mmCIF file of C-alpha atoms and ligand atoms in Angstrom:
data_model
loop_
_atom_site.group_PDB
_atom_site.id
_atom_site.type_symbol
_atom_site.label_atom_id
_atom_site.label_comp_id
_atom_site.label_asym_id
_atom_site.label_seq_id
_atom_site.Cartn_x
_atom_site.Cartn_y
_atom_site.Cartn_z
ATOM 1 C CA MET A 1 -39.518 89.673 77.242
ATOM 2 C CA THR A 2 -41.108 92.984 76.469
ATOM 3 C CA ARG A 3 -39.067 95.262 74.189
ATOM 4 C CA ARG A 4 -39.519 98.940 74.513
ATOM 5 C CA LYS A 5 -40.638 100.334 71.066
ATOM 6 C CA LEU A 6 -38.630 102.732 69.103
ATOM 7 C CA VAL A 7 -40.091 105.384 66.788
ATOM 8 C CA ALA A 8 -37.364 106.939 64.634
ATOM 9 C CA GLY A 9 -37.638 109.845 62.294
ATOM 10 C CA ASN A 10 -35.361 109.901 59.193
ATOM 11 C CA TRP A 11 -35.398 113.222 57.736
ATOM 12 C CA LYS A 12 -33.230 112.275 54.787
ATOM 13 C CA MET A 13 -31.850 115.319 52.781
ATOM 14 C CA ASN A 14 -34.362 117.678 54.281
ATOM 15 C CA GLY A 15 -33.951 120.394 57.064
ATOM 16 C CA LEU A 16 -32.443 123.738 57.328
ATOM 17 C CA VAL A 17 -31.296 125.836 60.309
ATOM 18 C CA LYS A 18 -34.788 127.341 60.546
ATOM 19 C CA ASP A 19 -35.944 123.849 61.540
ATOM 20 C CA ARG A 20 -33.766 123.613 64.614
ATOM 21 C CA ASP A 21 -36.942 124.204 66.857
ATOM 22 C CA PHE A 22 -38.504 121.008 65.731
ATOM 23 C CA PRO A 23 -38.239 119.316 69.061
ATOM 24 C CA LYS A 24 -40.141 122.134 70.825
ATOM 25 C CA ALA A 25 -42.945 121.780 68.145
ATOM 26 C CA LEU A 26 -42.834 117.910 68.633
ATOM 27 C CA SER A 27 -43.087 118.348 72.460
ATOM 28 C CA ASP A 28 -46.060 120.711 72.176
ATOM 29 C CA ALA A 29 -47.860 118.291 69.743
ATOM 30 C CA LEU A 30 -47.209 115.366 72.135
ATOM 31 C CA GLY A 31 -48.312 117.187 75.349
ATOM 32 C CA GLU A 32 -46.576 114.621 77.505
ATOM 33 C CA GLU A 33 -43.510 112.411 77.601
ATOM 34 C CA PRO A 34 -43.667 109.531 74.996
ATOM 35 C CA ARG A 35 -44.428 106.007 76.082
ATOM 36 C CA CYS A 36 -41.579 104.703 73.697
ATOM 37 C CA ASP A 37 -38.068 105.707 72.741
ATOM 38 C CA VAL A 38 -38.131 108.501 70.179
ATOM 39 C CA LEU A 39 -35.196 109.140 67.893
ATOM 40 C CA LEU A 40 -34.544 111.845 65.369
ATOM 41 C CA CYS A 41 -32.081 111.571 62.484
ATOM 42 C CA PRO A 42 -31.795 115.001 60.935
ATOM 43 C CA PRO A 43 -29.113 115.868 58.406
ATOM 44 C CA VAL A 44 -25.782 116.023 60.133
ATOM 45 C CA THR A 45 -25.601 119.898 59.730
ATOM 46 C CA LEU A 46 -28.365 120.190 62.244
ATOM 47 C CA LEU A 47 -27.253 117.650 64.832
ATOM 48 C CA PRO A 48 -25.288 119.996 67.034
ATOM 49 C CA LEU A 49 -27.947 122.708 66.900
ATOM 50 C CA ILE A 50 -30.685 120.249 67.820
ATOM 51 C CA ALA A 51 -28.621 118.560 70.523
ATOM 52 C CA ALA A 52 -28.072 122.023 72.160
ATOM 53 C CA ASP A 53 -31.741 122.430 72.831
ATOM 54 C CA LYS A 54 -33.905 119.298 73.109
ATOM 55 C CA PRO A 55 -35.793 117.339 75.778
ATOM 56 C CA ASP A 56 -33.745 114.471 77.320
ATOM 57 C CA TRP A 57 -36.267 111.916 76.037
ATOM 58 C CA LEU A 58 -35.442 112.785 72.388
ATOM 59 C CA LEU A 59 -32.655 110.729 71.144
ATOM 60 C CA LEU A 60 -30.410 111.799 68.209
ATOM 61 C CA GLY A 61 -28.977 109.591 65.361
ATOM 62 C CA GLY A 62 -27.085 110.022 62.161
ATOM 63 C CA GLN A 63 -28.450 108.876 58.804
ATOM 64 C CA ASP A 64 -25.010 107.246 57.751
ATOM 65 C CA CYS A 65 -21.487 106.824 58.944
ATOM 66 C CA ALA A 66 -18.163 105.987 57.277
ATOM 67 C CA PRO A 67 -16.779 102.497 57.746
ATOM 68 C CA GLN A 68 -13.366 103.974 58.751
ATOM 69 C CA ALA A 69 -12.641 105.478 62.009
ATOM 70 C CA SER A 70 -10.942 108.626 60.838
ATOM 71 C CA GLY A 71 -8.519 109.946 58.042
ATOM 72 C CA ALA A 72 -8.343 110.968 54.578
ATOM 73 C CA HIS A 73 -12.103 110.327 53.414
ATOM 74 C CA THR A 74 -13.137 113.648 52.166
ATOM 75 C CA GLY A 75 -16.893 114.299 52.721
ATOM 76 C CA ASP A 76 -17.504 111.239 54.966
ATOM 77 C CA VAL A 77 -18.597 111.480 58.607
ATOM 78 C CA SER A 78 -17.331 109.005 61.224
ATOM 79 C CA ALA A 79 -19.302 107.242 63.872
ATOM 80 C CA ALA A 80 -17.186 108.886 66.460
ATOM 81 C CA MET A 81 -18.112 112.318 65.126
ATOM 82 C CA LEU A 82 -21.754 111.495 65.486
ATOM 83 C CA ALA A 83 -21.221 110.257 68.954
ATOM 84 C CA ASP A 84 -19.293 113.477 69.748
ATOM 85 C CA VAL A 85 -22.366 115.590 68.900
ATOM 86 C CA GLY A 86 -24.618 113.468 71.032
ATOM 87 C CA CYS A 87 -25.840 110.678 68.674
ATOM 88 C CA MET A 88 -26.684 107.259 70.250
ATOM 89 C CA HIS A 89 -27.742 105.697 67.034
ATOM 90 C CA VAL A 90 -27.007 105.626 63.320
ATOM 91 C CA ILE A 91 -28.849 104.278 60.381
ATOM 92 C CA VAL A 92 -26.812 102.135 57.983
ATOM 93 C CA GLY A 93 -27.613 100.524 54.788
ATOM 94 C CA HIS A 94 -30.830 102.522 53.944
ATOM 95 C CA SER A 95 -32.145 101.437 50.571
ATOM 96 C CA GLU A 96 -31.566 104.969 49.211
ATOM 97 C CA ARG A 97 -27.791 104.584 50.081
ATOM 98 C CA ARG A 98 -27.739 101.073 48.782
ATOM 99 C CA ALA A 99 -29.304 102.375 45.398
ATOM 100 C CA ASP A 100 -27.738 105.805 45.138
ATOM 101 C CA HIS A 101 -24.273 104.972 46.388
ATOM 102 C CA GLY A 102 -23.966 101.282 45.388
ATOM 103 C CA GLU A 103 -23.624 100.168 48.971
ATOM 104 C CA THR A 104 -23.239 96.458 49.431
ATOM 105 C CA ASN A 105 -24.035 94.351 52.456
ATOM 106 C CA GLN A 106 -20.274 94.055 53.099
ATOM 107 C CA LEU A 107 -20.079 97.794 53.268
ATOM 108 C CA VAL A 108 -23.078 98.095 55.427
ATOM 109 C CA LYS A 109 -21.686 95.502 57.767
ATOM 110 C CA ALA A 110 -18.299 97.526 57.950
ATOM 111 C CA LYS A 111 -20.393 100.588 58.843
ATOM 112 C CA ALA A 112 -22.374 98.777 61.484
ATOM 113 C CA ILE A 113 -19.062 97.597 63.027
ATOM 114 C CA ALA A 114 -17.604 101.142 62.970
ATOM 115 C CA ALA A 115 -20.855 102.388 64.761
ATOM 116 C CA LEU A 116 -20.457 99.699 67.556
ATOM 117 C CA ASP A 117 -16.811 100.480 67.949
ATOM 118 C CA ALA A 118 -17.807 104.219 68.520
ATOM 119 C CA GLY A 119 -20.389 103.195 71.043
ATOM 120 C CA LEU A 120 -23.453 103.875 68.721
ATOM 121 C CA ARG A 121 -26.260 101.500 68.069
ATOM 122 C CA PRO A 122 -26.579 100.787 64.247
ATOM 123 C CA ILE A 123 -29.917 100.691 62.719
ATOM 124 C CA VAL A 124 -29.349 98.217 59.928
ATOM 125 C CA CYS A 125 -31.892 98.487 57.091
ATOM 126 C CA VAL A 126 -32.967 95.624 54.886
ATOM 127 C CA GLY A 127 -35.921 95.217 52.504
ATOM 128 C CA GLU A 128 -36.971 93.622 49.229
ATOM 129 C CA THR A 129 -37.868 95.239 45.854
ATOM 130 C CA LEU A 130 -41.351 94.988 44.408
ATOM 131 C CA ASP A 131 -40.104 92.340 41.718
ATOM 132 C CA GLU A 132 -38.626 90.326 44.622
ATOM 133 C CA ARG A 133 -42.011 90.557 46.665
ATOM 134 C CA GLU A 134 -44.102 89.638 43.526
ATOM 135 C CA SER A 135 -41.961 86.715 42.619
ATOM 136 C CA GLY A 136 -42.334 85.175 46.201
ATOM 137 C CA GLU A 137 -38.629 85.665 47.072
ATOM 138 C CA ALA A 138 -39.066 88.504 49.620
ATOM 139 C CA GLU A 139 -38.287 86.507 52.782
ATOM 140 C CA ALA A 140 -35.236 84.701 51.272
ATOM 141 C CA VAL A 141 -33.843 88.089 50.056
ATOM 142 C CA VAL A 142 -34.407 89.867 53.209
ATOM 143 C CA VAL A 143 -33.068 87.175 55.396
ATOM 144 C CA SER A 144 -29.887 86.792 53.366
ATOM 145 C CA GLN A 145 -29.298 90.584 53.239
ATOM 146 C CA PHE A 146 -29.916 90.731 57.029
ATOM 147 C CA LEU A 147 -27.324 87.966 57.720
ATOM 148 C CA ALA A 148 -24.816 89.401 55.247
ATOM 149 C CA SER A 149 -25.112 93.010 56.678
ATOM 150 C CA LEU A 150 -24.968 91.971 60.368
ATOM 151 C CA PRO A 151 -21.952 92.626 62.589
ATOM 152 C CA GLU A 152 -21.370 90.259 65.463
ATOM 153 C CA CYS A 153 -22.910 91.824 68.552
ATOM 154 C CA ALA A 154 -25.441 91.242 71.330
ATOM 155 C CA ALA A 155 -28.947 91.733 70.206
ATOM 156 C CA ASP A 156 -29.606 94.683 72.369
ATOM 157 C CA LYS A 157 -26.772 96.621 70.815
ATOM 158 C CA ILE A 158 -28.421 96.775 67.335
ATOM 159 C CA VAL A 159 -31.737 97.642 65.714
ATOM 160 C CA ILE A 160 -32.992 96.162 62.461
ATOM 161 C CA ALA A 161 -35.166 98.145 60.219
ATOM 162 C CA TYR A 162 -37.413 96.123 57.812
ATOM 163 C CA GLU A 163 -38.201 98.641 54.929
ATOM 164 C CA PRO A 164 -39.627 97.071 51.840
ATOM 165 C CA VAL A 165 -38.143 99.178 49.024
ATOM 166 C CA TRP A 166 -41.513 99.483 47.196
ATOM 167 C CA ALA A 167 -43.088 100.981 50.406
ATOM 168 C CA ILE A 168 -40.557 103.827 50.905
ATOM 169 C CA GLY A 169 -41.864 107.231 50.109
ATOM 170 C CA THR A 170 -44.582 105.674 47.901
ATOM 171 C CA GLY A 171 -47.727 105.786 50.095
ATOM 172 C CA ARG A 172 -47.969 101.950 49.734
ATOM 173 C CA THR A 173 -47.374 100.074 53.068
ATOM 174 C CA ALA A 174 -46.903 96.486 53.898
ATOM 175 C CA THR A 175 -50.009 94.947 55.609
ATOM 176 C CA PRO A 176 -49.514 94.438 59.216
ATOM 177 C CA GLU A 177 -49.775 90.720 58.590
ATOM 178 C CA ASP A 178 -46.949 90.643 55.929
ATOM 179 C CA ALA A 179 -44.817 92.940 57.984
ATOM 180 C CA GLN A 180 -45.249 90.835 61.136
ATOM 181 C CA ALA A 181 -44.391 87.765 59.157
ATOM 182 C CA MET A 182 -41.134 89.216 57.797
ATOM 183 C CA HIS A 183 -40.209 90.516 61.302
ATOM 184 C CA ASP A 184 -40.888 86.985 62.612
ATOM 185 C CA ALA A 185 -38.650 85.575 59.968
ATOM 186 C CA ILE A 186 -35.775 88.016 60.698
ATOM 187 C CA ARG A 187 -35.943 87.292 64.480
ATOM 188 C CA ALA A 188 -35.887 83.532 63.751
ATOM 189 C CA ALA A 189 -32.692 84.048 61.665
ATOM 190 C CA TRP A 190 -30.916 86.031 64.410
ATOM 191 C CA PRO A 191 -27.697 83.924 64.963
ATOM 192 C CA GLY A 192 -27.465 84.275 68.736
ATOM 193 C CA ASP A 193 -29.556 83.019 71.653
ATOM 194 C CA ASP A 194 -30.816 86.454 72.578
ATOM 195 C CA ALA A 195 -33.174 87.013 69.696
ATOM 196 C CA ALA A 196 -35.928 87.951 72.116
ATOM 197 C CA ALA A 197 -33.859 91.166 72.821
ATOM 198 C CA LEU A 198 -33.585 92.270 69.226
ATOM 199 C CA ARG A 199 -35.515 95.427 68.145
ATOM 200 C CA ILE A 200 -36.901 95.108 64.700
ATOM 201 C CA VAL A 201 -38.771 98.251 63.414
ATOM 202 C CA TYR A 202 -40.841 98.630 60.295
ATOM 203 C CA GLY A 203 -40.270 101.358 57.753
ATOM 204 C CA GLY A 204 -42.191 102.385 54.501
ATOM 205 C CA SER A 205 -44.937 105.154 54.308
ATOM 206 C CA MET A 206 -45.840 104.821 58.006
ATOM 207 C CA ASN A 207 -48.311 107.389 58.883
ATOM 208 C CA PRO A 208 -50.801 108.479 61.583
ATOM 209 C CA GLY A 209 -53.473 106.277 59.867
ATOM 210 C CA ASN A 210 -51.617 102.985 59.601
ATOM 211 C CA ALA A 211 -49.129 103.115 62.535
ATOM 212 C CA GLU A 212 -51.378 101.754 65.286
ATOM 213 C CA SER A 213 -52.077 98.537 63.372
ATOM 214 C CA LEU A 214 -48.497 98.010 62.408
ATOM 215 C CA LEU A 215 -47.280 98.773 65.891
ATOM 216 C CA GLN A 216 -49.626 96.353 67.412
ATOM 217 C CA GLN A 217 -47.971 93.387 65.955
ATOM 218 C CA SER A 218 -45.906 91.279 68.358
ATOM 219 C CA ASP A 219 -42.691 91.402 66.464
ATOM 220 C CA ILE A 220 -42.892 94.998 65.223
ATOM 221 C CA ASP A 221 -40.919 96.853 67.788
ATOM 222 C CA GLY A 222 -41.407 100.364 66.391
ATOM 223 C CA GLY A 223 -41.135 102.502 63.169
ATOM 224 C CA LEU A 224 -38.530 104.101 60.982
ATOM 225 C CA VAL A 225 -40.579 107.122 59.570
ATOM 226 C CA GLY A 226 -39.494 109.270 56.571
ATOM 227 C CA GLY A 227 -41.904 111.694 55.208
ATOM 228 C CA ALA A 228 -44.334 111.788 58.164
ATOM 229 C CA SER A 229 -41.457 112.664 60.615
ATOM 230 C CA LEU A 230 -40.940 116.103 58.984
ATOM 231 C CA LYS A 231 -44.382 117.202 60.385
ATOM 232 C CA PRO A 232 -44.362 117.484 64.101
ATOM 233 C CA GLN A 233 -48.165 116.786 64.372
ATOM 234 C CA ASP A 234 -47.950 113.628 62.266
ATOM 235 C CA PHE A 235 -44.897 112.350 63.913
ATOM 236 C CA ALA A 236 -46.498 113.008 67.316
ATOM 237 C CA ARG A 237 -49.569 111.059 66.298
ATOM 238 C CA ILE A 238 -47.332 108.054 65.215
ATOM 239 C CA ILE A 239 -45.514 108.119 68.545
ATOM 240 C CA GLN A 240 -48.812 108.202 70.376
ATOM 241 C CA SER A 241 -49.899 105.150 68.483
ATOM 242 C CA VAL A 242 -47.549 103.188 70.858
ATOM 243 C CA ARG A 243 -49.875 101.760 73.555
HETATM 244 C C1 PEP B 1 -37.472 105.885 55.301
HETATM 245 O O1 PEP B 1 -36.858 106.956 54.796
HETATM 246 O O2 PEP B 1 -36.775 105.170 55.922
HETATM 247 C C2 PEP B 1 -38.918 105.730 55.140
HETATM 248 C C3 PEP B 1 -39.499 104.753 55.574
HETATM 249 O O3 PEP B 1 -39.455 106.772 54.298
HETATM 250 P P1 PEP B 1 -41.113 106.996 54.255
HETATM 251 O O4 PEP B 1 -41.628 106.914 55.691
HETATM 252 O O5 PEP B 1 -41.252 108.353 53.740
HETATM 253 O O6 PEP B 1 -41.674 105.906 53.348
#
């Protein structure tokens, strides 16, 4: 089965109203329609502004959602609210949220279920720390995090992002071989019989210089890109690395 690749930009807590024209700058940098799915996850404040003026091929996503559907949860954003402003995806369980907000696998799973209930595709993030990699536990840690964070659903309703914590925002990247091995282990652990449909993207200091060798790997179905997605030229070059 050929899985269409997905290149997603995670702007984290960056972006102001003046950045609403990013889609135009990205289109200009690309020069033609991308050969893969392209998703932008700006801060929630920019979602309606960007949704109002973007090319059809550019998908929008949230960076997080509440596990509840609605109600008295001050400051939280529900999956239905994201869908309401045009999102089709939402990132859940990013390592920055696991670290900064103490998010557990159980909470990440509840958020992924809330996303599915609202018709969104959750992008469930997993990844090991440097200590865990250096002590040879990376695969066991990631597979157990993956299984514990996973909602019950068909493989084509979800995306998994393998993001080694030590590679996020550090300029250090997993080698294509190490990333491929981890993606293969994640796919092998998928509990259903439709693992071939599961998209597993890599994240961690992906940039125009390393994207092609990562994206060529058979089980790397795209990228989750932080810093480099803020610059239209760099993001475009990563998208163009999909052959
Ligand atoms: C991320 O935020 O998911 C990420 C991978 O960041 P960066 O590309 O900056 O390492």
